[in-house]
XYZ file of C-alpha atoms in Angstrom:
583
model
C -175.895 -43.680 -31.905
C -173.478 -43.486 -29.030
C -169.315 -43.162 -29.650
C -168.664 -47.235 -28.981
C -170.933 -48.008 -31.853
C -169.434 -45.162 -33.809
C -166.362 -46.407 -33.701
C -167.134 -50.007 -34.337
C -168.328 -48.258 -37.649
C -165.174 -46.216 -38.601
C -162.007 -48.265 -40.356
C -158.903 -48.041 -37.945
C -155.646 -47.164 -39.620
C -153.988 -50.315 -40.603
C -151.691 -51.340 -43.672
C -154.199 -51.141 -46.679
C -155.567 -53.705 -48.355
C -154.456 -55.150 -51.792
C -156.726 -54.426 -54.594
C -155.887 -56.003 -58.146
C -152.398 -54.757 -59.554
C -151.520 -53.829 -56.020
C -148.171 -54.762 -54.423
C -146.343 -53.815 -50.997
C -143.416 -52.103 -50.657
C -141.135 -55.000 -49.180
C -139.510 -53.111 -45.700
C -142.498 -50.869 -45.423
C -145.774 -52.838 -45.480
C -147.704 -49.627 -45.207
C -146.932 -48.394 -48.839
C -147.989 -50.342 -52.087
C -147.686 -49.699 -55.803
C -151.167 -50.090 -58.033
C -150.505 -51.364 -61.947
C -148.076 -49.489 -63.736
C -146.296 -47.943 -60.979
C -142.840 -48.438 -59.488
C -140.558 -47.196 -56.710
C -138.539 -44.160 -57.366
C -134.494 -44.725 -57.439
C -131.897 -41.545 -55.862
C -131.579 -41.094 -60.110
C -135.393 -40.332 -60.728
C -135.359 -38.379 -58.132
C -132.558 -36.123 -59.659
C -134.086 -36.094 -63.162
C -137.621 -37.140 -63.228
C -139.936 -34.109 -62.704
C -141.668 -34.355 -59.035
C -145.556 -34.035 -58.829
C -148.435 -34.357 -56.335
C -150.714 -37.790 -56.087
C -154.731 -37.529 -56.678
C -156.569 -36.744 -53.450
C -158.311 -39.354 -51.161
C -161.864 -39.735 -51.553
C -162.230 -39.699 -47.670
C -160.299 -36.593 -47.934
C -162.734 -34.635 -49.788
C -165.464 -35.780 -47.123
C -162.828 -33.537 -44.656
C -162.487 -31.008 -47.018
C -166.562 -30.557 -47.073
C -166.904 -30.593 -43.484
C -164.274 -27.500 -43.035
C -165.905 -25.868 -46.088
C -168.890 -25.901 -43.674
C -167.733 -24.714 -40.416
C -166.116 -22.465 -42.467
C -168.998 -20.776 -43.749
C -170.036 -21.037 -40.032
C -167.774 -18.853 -38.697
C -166.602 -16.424 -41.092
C -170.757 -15.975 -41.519
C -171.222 -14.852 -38.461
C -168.034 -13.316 -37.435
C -168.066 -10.521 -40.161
C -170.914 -9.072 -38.692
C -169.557 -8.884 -34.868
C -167.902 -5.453 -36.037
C -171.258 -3.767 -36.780
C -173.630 -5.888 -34.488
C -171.471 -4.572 -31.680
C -170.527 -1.089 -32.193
C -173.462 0.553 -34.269
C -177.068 1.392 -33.001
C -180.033 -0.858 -33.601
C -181.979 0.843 -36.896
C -180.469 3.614 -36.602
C -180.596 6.618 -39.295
C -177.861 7.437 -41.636
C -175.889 4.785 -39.852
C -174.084 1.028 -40.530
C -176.120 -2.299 -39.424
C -175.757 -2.526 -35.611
C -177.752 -3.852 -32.866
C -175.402 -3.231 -29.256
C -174.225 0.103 -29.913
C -170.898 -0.292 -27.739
C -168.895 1.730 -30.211
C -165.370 1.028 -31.762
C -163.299 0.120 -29.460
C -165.626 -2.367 -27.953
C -166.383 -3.594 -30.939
C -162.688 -4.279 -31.752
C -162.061 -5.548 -28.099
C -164.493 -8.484 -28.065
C -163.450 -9.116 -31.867
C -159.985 -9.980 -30.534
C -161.480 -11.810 -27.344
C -163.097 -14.273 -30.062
C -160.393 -14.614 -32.194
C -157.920 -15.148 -28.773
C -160.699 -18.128 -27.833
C -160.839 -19.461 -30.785
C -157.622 -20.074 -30.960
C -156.706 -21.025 -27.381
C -159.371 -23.848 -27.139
C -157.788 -26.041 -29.980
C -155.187 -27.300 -27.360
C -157.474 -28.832 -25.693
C -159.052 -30.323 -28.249
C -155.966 -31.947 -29.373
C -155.526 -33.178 -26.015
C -159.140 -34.911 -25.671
C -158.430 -36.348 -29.593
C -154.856 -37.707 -28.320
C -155.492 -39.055 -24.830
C -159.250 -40.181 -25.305
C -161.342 -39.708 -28.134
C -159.481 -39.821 -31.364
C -159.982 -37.362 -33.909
C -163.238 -38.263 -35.723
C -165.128 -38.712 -32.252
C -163.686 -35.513 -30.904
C -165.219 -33.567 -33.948
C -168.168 -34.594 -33.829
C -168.291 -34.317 -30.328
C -167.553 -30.257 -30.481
C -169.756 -29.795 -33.564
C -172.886 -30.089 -31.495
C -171.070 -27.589 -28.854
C -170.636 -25.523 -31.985
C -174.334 -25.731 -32.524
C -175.522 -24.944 -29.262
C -173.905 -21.606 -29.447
C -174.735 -20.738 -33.065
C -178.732 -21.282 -32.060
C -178.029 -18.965 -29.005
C -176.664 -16.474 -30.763
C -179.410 -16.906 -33.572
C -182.423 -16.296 -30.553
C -180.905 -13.790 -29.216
C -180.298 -11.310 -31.840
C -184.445 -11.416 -33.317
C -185.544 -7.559 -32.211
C -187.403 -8.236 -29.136
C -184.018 -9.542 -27.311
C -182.255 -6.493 -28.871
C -183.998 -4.001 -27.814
C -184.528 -5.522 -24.085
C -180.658 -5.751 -23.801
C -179.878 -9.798 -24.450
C -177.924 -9.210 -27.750
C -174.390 -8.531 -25.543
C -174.804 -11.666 -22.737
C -176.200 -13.495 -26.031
C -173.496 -12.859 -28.175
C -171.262 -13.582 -24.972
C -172.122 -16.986 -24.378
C -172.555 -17.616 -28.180
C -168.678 -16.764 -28.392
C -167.913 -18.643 -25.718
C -169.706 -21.609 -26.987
C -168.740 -21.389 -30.797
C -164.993 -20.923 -29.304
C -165.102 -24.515 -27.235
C -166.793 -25.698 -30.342
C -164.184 -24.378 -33.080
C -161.039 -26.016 -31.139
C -162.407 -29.513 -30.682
C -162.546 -28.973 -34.728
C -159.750 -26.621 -35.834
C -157.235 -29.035 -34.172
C -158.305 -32.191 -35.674
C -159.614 -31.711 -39.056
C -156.408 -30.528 -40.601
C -154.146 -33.378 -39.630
C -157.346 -35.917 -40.407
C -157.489 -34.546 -44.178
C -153.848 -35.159 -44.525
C -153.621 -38.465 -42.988
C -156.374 -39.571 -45.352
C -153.765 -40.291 -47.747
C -151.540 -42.889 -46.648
C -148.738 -43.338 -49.452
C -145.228 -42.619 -47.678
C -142.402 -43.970 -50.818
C -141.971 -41.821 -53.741
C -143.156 -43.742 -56.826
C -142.711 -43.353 -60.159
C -146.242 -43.189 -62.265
C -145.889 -43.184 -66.174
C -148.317 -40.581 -67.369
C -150.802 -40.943 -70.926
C -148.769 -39.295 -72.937
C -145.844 -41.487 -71.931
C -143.689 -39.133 -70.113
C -142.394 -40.845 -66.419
C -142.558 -38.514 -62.889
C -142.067 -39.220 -59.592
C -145.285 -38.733 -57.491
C -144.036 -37.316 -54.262
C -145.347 -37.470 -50.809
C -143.869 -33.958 -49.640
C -146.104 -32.194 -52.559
C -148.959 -34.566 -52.048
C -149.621 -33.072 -48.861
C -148.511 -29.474 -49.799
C -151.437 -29.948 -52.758
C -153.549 -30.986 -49.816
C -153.518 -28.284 -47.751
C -153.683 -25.809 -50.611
C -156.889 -27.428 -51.270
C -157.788 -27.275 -47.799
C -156.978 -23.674 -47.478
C -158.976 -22.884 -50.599
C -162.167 -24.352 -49.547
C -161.728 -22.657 -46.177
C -161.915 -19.296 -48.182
C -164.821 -20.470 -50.220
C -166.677 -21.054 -46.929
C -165.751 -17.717 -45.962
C -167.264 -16.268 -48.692
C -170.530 -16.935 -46.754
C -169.958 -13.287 -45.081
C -171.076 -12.105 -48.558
C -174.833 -13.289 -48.079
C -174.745 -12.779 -44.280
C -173.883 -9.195 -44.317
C -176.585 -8.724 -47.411
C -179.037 -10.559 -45.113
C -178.032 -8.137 -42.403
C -178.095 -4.933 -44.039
C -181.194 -5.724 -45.899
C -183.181 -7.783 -43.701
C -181.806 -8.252 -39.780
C -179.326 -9.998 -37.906
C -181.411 -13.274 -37.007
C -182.096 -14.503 -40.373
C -178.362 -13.391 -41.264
C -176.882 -15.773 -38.338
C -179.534 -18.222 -39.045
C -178.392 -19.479 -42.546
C -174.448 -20.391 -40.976
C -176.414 -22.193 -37.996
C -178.472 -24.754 -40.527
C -175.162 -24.800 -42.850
C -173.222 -26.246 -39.608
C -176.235 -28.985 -38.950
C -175.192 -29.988 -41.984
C -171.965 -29.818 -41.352
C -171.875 -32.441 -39.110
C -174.277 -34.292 -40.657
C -171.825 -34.608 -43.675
C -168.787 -35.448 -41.281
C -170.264 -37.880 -40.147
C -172.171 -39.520 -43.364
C -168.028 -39.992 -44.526
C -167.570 -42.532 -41.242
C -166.956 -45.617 -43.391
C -164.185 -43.839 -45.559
C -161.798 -42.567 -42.845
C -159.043 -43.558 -42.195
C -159.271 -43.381 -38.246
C -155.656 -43.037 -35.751
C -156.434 -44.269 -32.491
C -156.111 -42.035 -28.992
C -152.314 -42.607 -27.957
C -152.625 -41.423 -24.416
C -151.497 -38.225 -22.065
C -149.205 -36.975 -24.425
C -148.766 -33.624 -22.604
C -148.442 -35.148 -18.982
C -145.814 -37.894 -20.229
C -144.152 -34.534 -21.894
C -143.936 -32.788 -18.750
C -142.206 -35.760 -17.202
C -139.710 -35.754 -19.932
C -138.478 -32.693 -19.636
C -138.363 -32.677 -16.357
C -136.631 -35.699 -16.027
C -134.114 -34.155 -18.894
C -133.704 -31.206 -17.140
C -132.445 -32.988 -14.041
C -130.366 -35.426 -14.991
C -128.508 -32.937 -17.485
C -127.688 -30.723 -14.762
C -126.444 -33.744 -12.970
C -124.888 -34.317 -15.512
C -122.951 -31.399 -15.780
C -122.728 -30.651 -12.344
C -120.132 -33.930 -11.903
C -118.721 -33.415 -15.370
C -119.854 -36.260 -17.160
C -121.505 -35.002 -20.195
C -122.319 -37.037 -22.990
C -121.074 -36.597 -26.503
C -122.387 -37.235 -29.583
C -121.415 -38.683 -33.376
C -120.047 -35.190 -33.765
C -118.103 -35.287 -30.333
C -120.590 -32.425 -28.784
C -122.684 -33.113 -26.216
C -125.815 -34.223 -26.480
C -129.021 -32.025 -26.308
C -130.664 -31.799 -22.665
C -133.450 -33.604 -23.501
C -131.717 -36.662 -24.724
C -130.818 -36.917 -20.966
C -134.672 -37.859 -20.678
C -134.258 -41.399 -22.945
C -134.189 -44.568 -20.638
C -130.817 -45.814 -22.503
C -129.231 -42.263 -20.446
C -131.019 -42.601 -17.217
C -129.258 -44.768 -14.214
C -132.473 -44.993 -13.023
C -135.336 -45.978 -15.831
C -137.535 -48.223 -13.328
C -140.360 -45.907 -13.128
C -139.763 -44.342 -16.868
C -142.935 -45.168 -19.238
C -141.387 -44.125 -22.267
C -138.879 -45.217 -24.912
C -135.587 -43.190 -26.207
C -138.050 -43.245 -29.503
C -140.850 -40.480 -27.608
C -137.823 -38.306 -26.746
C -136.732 -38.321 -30.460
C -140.151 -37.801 -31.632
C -140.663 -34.872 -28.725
C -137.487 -33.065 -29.783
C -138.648 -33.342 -33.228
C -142.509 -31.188 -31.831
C -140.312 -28.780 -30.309
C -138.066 -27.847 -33.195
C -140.853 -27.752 -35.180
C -142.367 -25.862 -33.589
C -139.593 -22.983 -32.714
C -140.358 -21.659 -36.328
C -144.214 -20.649 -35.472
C -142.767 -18.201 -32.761
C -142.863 -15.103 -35.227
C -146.807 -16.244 -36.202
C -148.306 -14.291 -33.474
C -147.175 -10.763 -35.539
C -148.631 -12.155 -38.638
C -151.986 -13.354 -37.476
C -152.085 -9.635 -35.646
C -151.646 -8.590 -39.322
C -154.405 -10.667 -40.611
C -157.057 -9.571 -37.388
C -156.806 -6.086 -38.664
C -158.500 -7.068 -41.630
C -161.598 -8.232 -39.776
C -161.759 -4.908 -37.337
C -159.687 -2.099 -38.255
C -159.917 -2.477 -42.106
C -163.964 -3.031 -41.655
C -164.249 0.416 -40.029
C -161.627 1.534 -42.690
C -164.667 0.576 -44.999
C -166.778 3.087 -43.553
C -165.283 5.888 -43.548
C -165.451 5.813 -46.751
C -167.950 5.076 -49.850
C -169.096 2.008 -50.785
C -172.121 2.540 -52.921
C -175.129 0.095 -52.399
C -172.805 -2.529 -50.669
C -172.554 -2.377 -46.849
C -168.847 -1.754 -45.581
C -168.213 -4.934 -44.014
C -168.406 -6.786 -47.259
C -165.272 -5.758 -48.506
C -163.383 -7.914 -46.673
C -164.840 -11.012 -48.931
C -162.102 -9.533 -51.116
C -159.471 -11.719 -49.331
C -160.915 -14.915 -49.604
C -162.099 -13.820 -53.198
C -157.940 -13.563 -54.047
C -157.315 -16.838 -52.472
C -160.172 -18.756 -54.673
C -158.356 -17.258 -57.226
C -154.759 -17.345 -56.634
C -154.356 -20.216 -55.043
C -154.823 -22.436 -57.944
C -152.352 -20.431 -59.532
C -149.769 -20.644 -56.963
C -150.443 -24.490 -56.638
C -150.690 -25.336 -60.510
C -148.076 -23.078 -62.325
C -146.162 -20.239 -59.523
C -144.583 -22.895 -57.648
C -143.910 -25.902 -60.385
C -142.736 -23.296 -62.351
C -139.873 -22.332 -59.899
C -139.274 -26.282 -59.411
C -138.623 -26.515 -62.571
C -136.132 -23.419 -62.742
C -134.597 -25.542 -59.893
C -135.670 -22.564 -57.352
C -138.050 -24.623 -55.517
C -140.000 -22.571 -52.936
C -139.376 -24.590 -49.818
C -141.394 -23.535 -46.108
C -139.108 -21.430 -44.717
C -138.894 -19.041 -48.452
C -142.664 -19.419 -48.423
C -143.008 -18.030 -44.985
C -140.583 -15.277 -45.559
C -142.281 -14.144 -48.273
C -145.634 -14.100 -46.763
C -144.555 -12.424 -43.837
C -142.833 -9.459 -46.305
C -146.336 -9.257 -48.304
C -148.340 -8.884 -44.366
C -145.875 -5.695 -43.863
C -146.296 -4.452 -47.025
C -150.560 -4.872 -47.085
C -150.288 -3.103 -43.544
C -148.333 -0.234 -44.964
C -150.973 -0.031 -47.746
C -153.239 0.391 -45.465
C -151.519 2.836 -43.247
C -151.419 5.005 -46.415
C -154.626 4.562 -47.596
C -156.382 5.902 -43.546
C -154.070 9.079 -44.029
C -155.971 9.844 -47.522
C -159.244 9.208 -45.647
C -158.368 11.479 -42.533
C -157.442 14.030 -45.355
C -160.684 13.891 -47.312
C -163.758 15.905 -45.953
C -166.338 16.156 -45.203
C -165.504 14.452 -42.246
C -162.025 14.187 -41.796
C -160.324 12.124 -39.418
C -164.122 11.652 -37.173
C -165.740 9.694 -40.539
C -168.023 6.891 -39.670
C -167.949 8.189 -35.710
C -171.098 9.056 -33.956
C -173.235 9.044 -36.542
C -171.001 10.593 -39.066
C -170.989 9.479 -42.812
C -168.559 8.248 -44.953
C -165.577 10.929 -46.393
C -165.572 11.187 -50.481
C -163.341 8.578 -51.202
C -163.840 5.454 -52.703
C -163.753 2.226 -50.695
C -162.306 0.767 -54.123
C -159.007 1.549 -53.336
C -158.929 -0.495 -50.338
C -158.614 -3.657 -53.119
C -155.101 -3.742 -53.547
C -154.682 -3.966 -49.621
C -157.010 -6.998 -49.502
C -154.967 -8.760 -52.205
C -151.651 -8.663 -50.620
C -153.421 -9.215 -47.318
C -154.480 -12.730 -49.714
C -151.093 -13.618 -50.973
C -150.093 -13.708 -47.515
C -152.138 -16.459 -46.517
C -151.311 -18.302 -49.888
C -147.281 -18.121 -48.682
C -147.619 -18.142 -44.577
C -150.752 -19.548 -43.529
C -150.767 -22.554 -45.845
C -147.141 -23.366 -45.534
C -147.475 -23.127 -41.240
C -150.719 -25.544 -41.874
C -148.472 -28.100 -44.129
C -145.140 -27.660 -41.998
C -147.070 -28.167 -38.314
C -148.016 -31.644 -39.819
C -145.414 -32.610 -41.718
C -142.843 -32.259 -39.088
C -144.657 -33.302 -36.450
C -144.095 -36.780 -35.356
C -147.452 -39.548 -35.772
C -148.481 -39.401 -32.044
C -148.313 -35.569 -32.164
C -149.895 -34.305 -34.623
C -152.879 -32.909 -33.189
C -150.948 -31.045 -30.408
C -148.685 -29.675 -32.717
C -151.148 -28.259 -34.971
C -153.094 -26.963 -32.193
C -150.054 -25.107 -30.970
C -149.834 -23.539 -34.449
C -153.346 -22.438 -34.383
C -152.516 -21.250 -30.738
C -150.085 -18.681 -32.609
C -153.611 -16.848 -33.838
C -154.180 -16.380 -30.138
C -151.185 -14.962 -29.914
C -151.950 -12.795 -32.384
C -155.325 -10.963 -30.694
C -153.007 -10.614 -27.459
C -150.659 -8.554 -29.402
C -154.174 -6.790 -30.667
C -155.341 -5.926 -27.174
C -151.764 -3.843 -26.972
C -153.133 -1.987 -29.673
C -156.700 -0.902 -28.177
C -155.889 2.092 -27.341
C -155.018 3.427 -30.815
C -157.608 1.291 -32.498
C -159.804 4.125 -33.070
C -159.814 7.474 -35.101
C -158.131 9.620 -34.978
C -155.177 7.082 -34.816
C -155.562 4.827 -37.240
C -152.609 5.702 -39.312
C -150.366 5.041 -36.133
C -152.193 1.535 -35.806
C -151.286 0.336 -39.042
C -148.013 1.737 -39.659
C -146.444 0.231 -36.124
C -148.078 -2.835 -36.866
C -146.447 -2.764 -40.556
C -143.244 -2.014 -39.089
C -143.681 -4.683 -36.376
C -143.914 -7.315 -39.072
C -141.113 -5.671 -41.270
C -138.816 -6.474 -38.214
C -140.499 -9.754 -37.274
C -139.573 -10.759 -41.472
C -136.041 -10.221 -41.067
C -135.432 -12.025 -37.676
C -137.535 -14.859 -38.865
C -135.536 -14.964 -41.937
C -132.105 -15.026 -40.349
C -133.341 -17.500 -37.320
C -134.398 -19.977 -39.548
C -132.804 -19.615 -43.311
C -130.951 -23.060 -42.821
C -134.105 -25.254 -42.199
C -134.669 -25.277 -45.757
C -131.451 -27.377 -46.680
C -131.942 -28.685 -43.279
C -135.003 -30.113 -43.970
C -134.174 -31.206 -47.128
C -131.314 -33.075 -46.303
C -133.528 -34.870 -43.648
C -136.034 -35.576 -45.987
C -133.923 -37.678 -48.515
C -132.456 -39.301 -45.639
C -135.543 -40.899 -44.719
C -136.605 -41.569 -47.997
C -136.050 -45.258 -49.008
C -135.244 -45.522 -52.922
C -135.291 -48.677 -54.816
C -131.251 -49.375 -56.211
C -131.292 -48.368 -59.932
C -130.529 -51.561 -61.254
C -133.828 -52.851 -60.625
C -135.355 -50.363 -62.758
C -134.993 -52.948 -65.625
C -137.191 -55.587 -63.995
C -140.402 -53.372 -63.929
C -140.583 -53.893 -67.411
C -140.876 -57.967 -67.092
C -143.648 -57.390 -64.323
C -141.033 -57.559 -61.294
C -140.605 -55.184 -58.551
């Protein structure tokens, strides 16, 4: 079936159709009330409690299809560590198959991760300026394929042992990279958009109590939900690194190779449910041109003194000098003073991901460092690079929680946990999981047999249990719950319609960001200097905390203020009239 007849098949996003008991909202043709709902006045929204709308069916189609390249790619990346550095069937040694030792190991770990998260800007360009989202998916999930099947043939025993498991696994990075940003930066705005309600209404619930289902929480309970079955898919590394301690490393990347056919096949079986945003063009190149063009004229501008001020008698941002209203010359302009708002809106947006790239450095250690951590010490009949199933483990778990009672529970105290809080306190809980950590290697190095060379050619494990690495894991979980989540939710909530994709991708692009700080730390990503590792990266996102903190602590009211602004309430005297059928 080729892409034209694809999308012939898909339903473009237009103002929804009226079923039975449905009515529009009368400025905004885009929003509708079913039976037994009504707008929300400025007083409900000061007294009725707020809550999140049911999830899109279409949404849960999305949700599937990241569960599965999910399981993908945290199945096959947890065993990178070990399939690169350890020997193949080796004695009294960990799973391996390259034998190119830690720091190799570690290296090409952070080379995938970098990729990984690099490629999604160009996906998000190819869903913006040709494709569309849904296309562009699909597109990259057989990409994704390609390289899980290479992988797959080349790590049976006879390629291992003639020297194709390194150029395999190579190319399979390479290939499962391209494939994971043509789907990492358009699956996360897609779920969202699946639910297309934009008015706060009020909903009157069975046991006759009224609330006031809110968009803002909508999406924040869809990308917990997102997040969450992310971590169940990563749960996968459970049965992978069983399959490869147990049986080999082919059947072990197998299993995530036919769970991604599906994948796609599932993505695409949800066609006729999507709501589908067309392509809106070269969104970077017509970019450029603004702020080139805004650059120039403001220094023109200045240059013959003739700023221009604004409500508040300042002058104007530089970029405004970009809108065609501002320019003496718009007759070869393509854009409206609209794109520059929008634009300006991307960028300030995204000034609060610039701290990310310490976090995400945080979270790699858990997937390299923490893995060989494992080792060093005992972990009974379980091989070591299971334990870091412990994180997504917490965030089946907590997450829930957090969405269902930690944070309604602080809206009700009136303490609601806005973005900027939430990422403040995720970035705190990184520090203090790396400072666990940094603890916990100075007890290994401490504990014979082996000392501070455990798990090191050939070496076993020191006499400590790899139990107490749990607590590490868990805050390492809460984290995610309060950083990763919120960055998800805040990339697409502030970013303007035509720019969603980019700006998500450039929030996934803070991950990359994150293995280049990781490369810095090469060097000391090895015993005996573990404890250094972790404690300067602790420290690093101790500091990181508090300048993010004091950058940004007035987006919250900011935001808020912004929000209500937009929001279009119903005048309270019409409250009355719902009662006699009228809206």
């Amino acid at each position: 079936m080729s892409f034209d007849s694809l999308e012939k098949e898909v339903r473009e996003e237009t103002p929804m159709a009226l079923h039975k008991g449905e009515e529009l909202h009368p400025d905004h043709p885009d929003d509708y009330l079913r039976e037994g709902e009504r707008w929300a006045t400025e007083e409900d929204m000061s007294t009725l409690r707020r809550v999140s709308d049911r999830i899109p069916t279409a949404a849960f189609f999305v949700l599937l299809t990241e569960f599965c390249e999910r399981f993908t790619y945290y199945g096959i990346s947890a065993m990178f560590q070990n399939y690169v550095k350890n020997p193949y069937k080796a004695e009294n040694s960990n799973p391996g198959a390259i034998d190119g030792g830690q720091q190799m190991a570690t290296g090409l770990n952070n080379f995938f991760q970098f990729w990984c998260y690099l490629t999604p800007i160009f996906g998000a360009i190819i869903a913006d300026q040709w494709l569309g989202k849904f296309k562009t998916i699909l597109l990259f999930s057989f990409i994704y394929i390609i390289g899980d099947l290479v992988l797959t043939l080349t790590s049976i025993p006879a390629s291992i042992r003639s020297g194709g498991a390194l150029p395999g696994l190579i190319i399979a990075m390479i290939t499962i990279g391209a494939g994971t940003g043509g789907v990492k930066a358009n699956v996360s705005p897609m779920v969202a958009e699946q639910y297309g309600r934009y008015r706060p209404f009020v909903r009157t619930l069975k046991n006759g109590k009224q609330v006031v289902v809110d968009r803002e929480l909508t999406v924040q309970s869809i990308f917990n939900w997102f997040y969450w079955s992310i971590n169940v898919g990563g749960l996968s590394a459970i049965a992978t690194t069983e399959i490869e301690a147990n049986v080999d490393f082919w059947p072990a990347y197998l299993l995530p190779t036919l769970v991604f056919i599906i994948c796609a096949f599932v993505f695409w079986l949800g066609r006729k449910k999507y709501v589908i945003t067309k392509p809106t063009g070269s969104i970077v190149l017509k970019a450029y041109r603004v702020f080139s063009t805004g650059i120039r004229n403001y220094r023109a501008a200045k240059a013959e003194n003739r700023l221009v001020l604004g409500e508040d008698g300042k002058p104007v941002n530089w970029i405004n000098y970009a809108k065609p209203s501002l320019c003496a010359d718009s007759g070869d302009i393509s854009w409206s003073d609209k794109f520059v708002d929008e634009l300006y809106m991307a960028l300030r947006s995204c000034k609060i991901f610039l701290c990310y790239p310490v976090f995400w450095l945080c979270y790699g250690q858990m997937s390299n460092n923490m893995v060989s951590q494992s080792g060093q010490m005992n972990t009974g009949n379980v091989p070591n690079d299971i334990m870091q199933n412990l994180d997504p483990l917490c965030i089946i778990v907590l997450l829930p929680i957090f969405e269902r009672f930690i944070y309604p529970a602080f809206r009700r105290c009136g303490l609601e946990l806005r973005p900027v809080t939430r990422i403040t306190c995720g970035f705190l809980v990184a520090a203090m999981a790396m400072a666990y950590a940094a603890i916990l290697q100075h007890f290994i190095y401490i504990t014979g047999p082996y000392y501070d060379m455990a798990g090191d050619d050939g070496n076993g494990f020191n006499h400590i249990s790899a139990g107490i690495q749990v607590p590490g894991y868990i805050l390492v979980g809460i984290s995610e719950i309060l950083a990763s989540v919120t960055g998800l939710e805040y990339a697409f909530t502030k970013a303007p319609e035509s720019m969603k994709s980019i700006v998500m991708s450039i929030f996934l692009f803070t991950n990359a960001g994150g293995s280049i700080l990781a490369f810095c730390f090469n060097s000391i990503s090895t015993n005996p200097h573990l404890v250094e590792n972790f404690a300067i990266v602790s420290g690093l996102m101790g500091a990181f905390t508090v300048l993010f903190f004091v950058c940004f602590r007035h987006y919250d009211k900011r935001d808020a203020e912004e929000t209500r602004e937009k929001t279009i309430f119903e005048p309270a005297s019409e409250k009355a009239d719902f009662s006699e059928g009228r809206v």
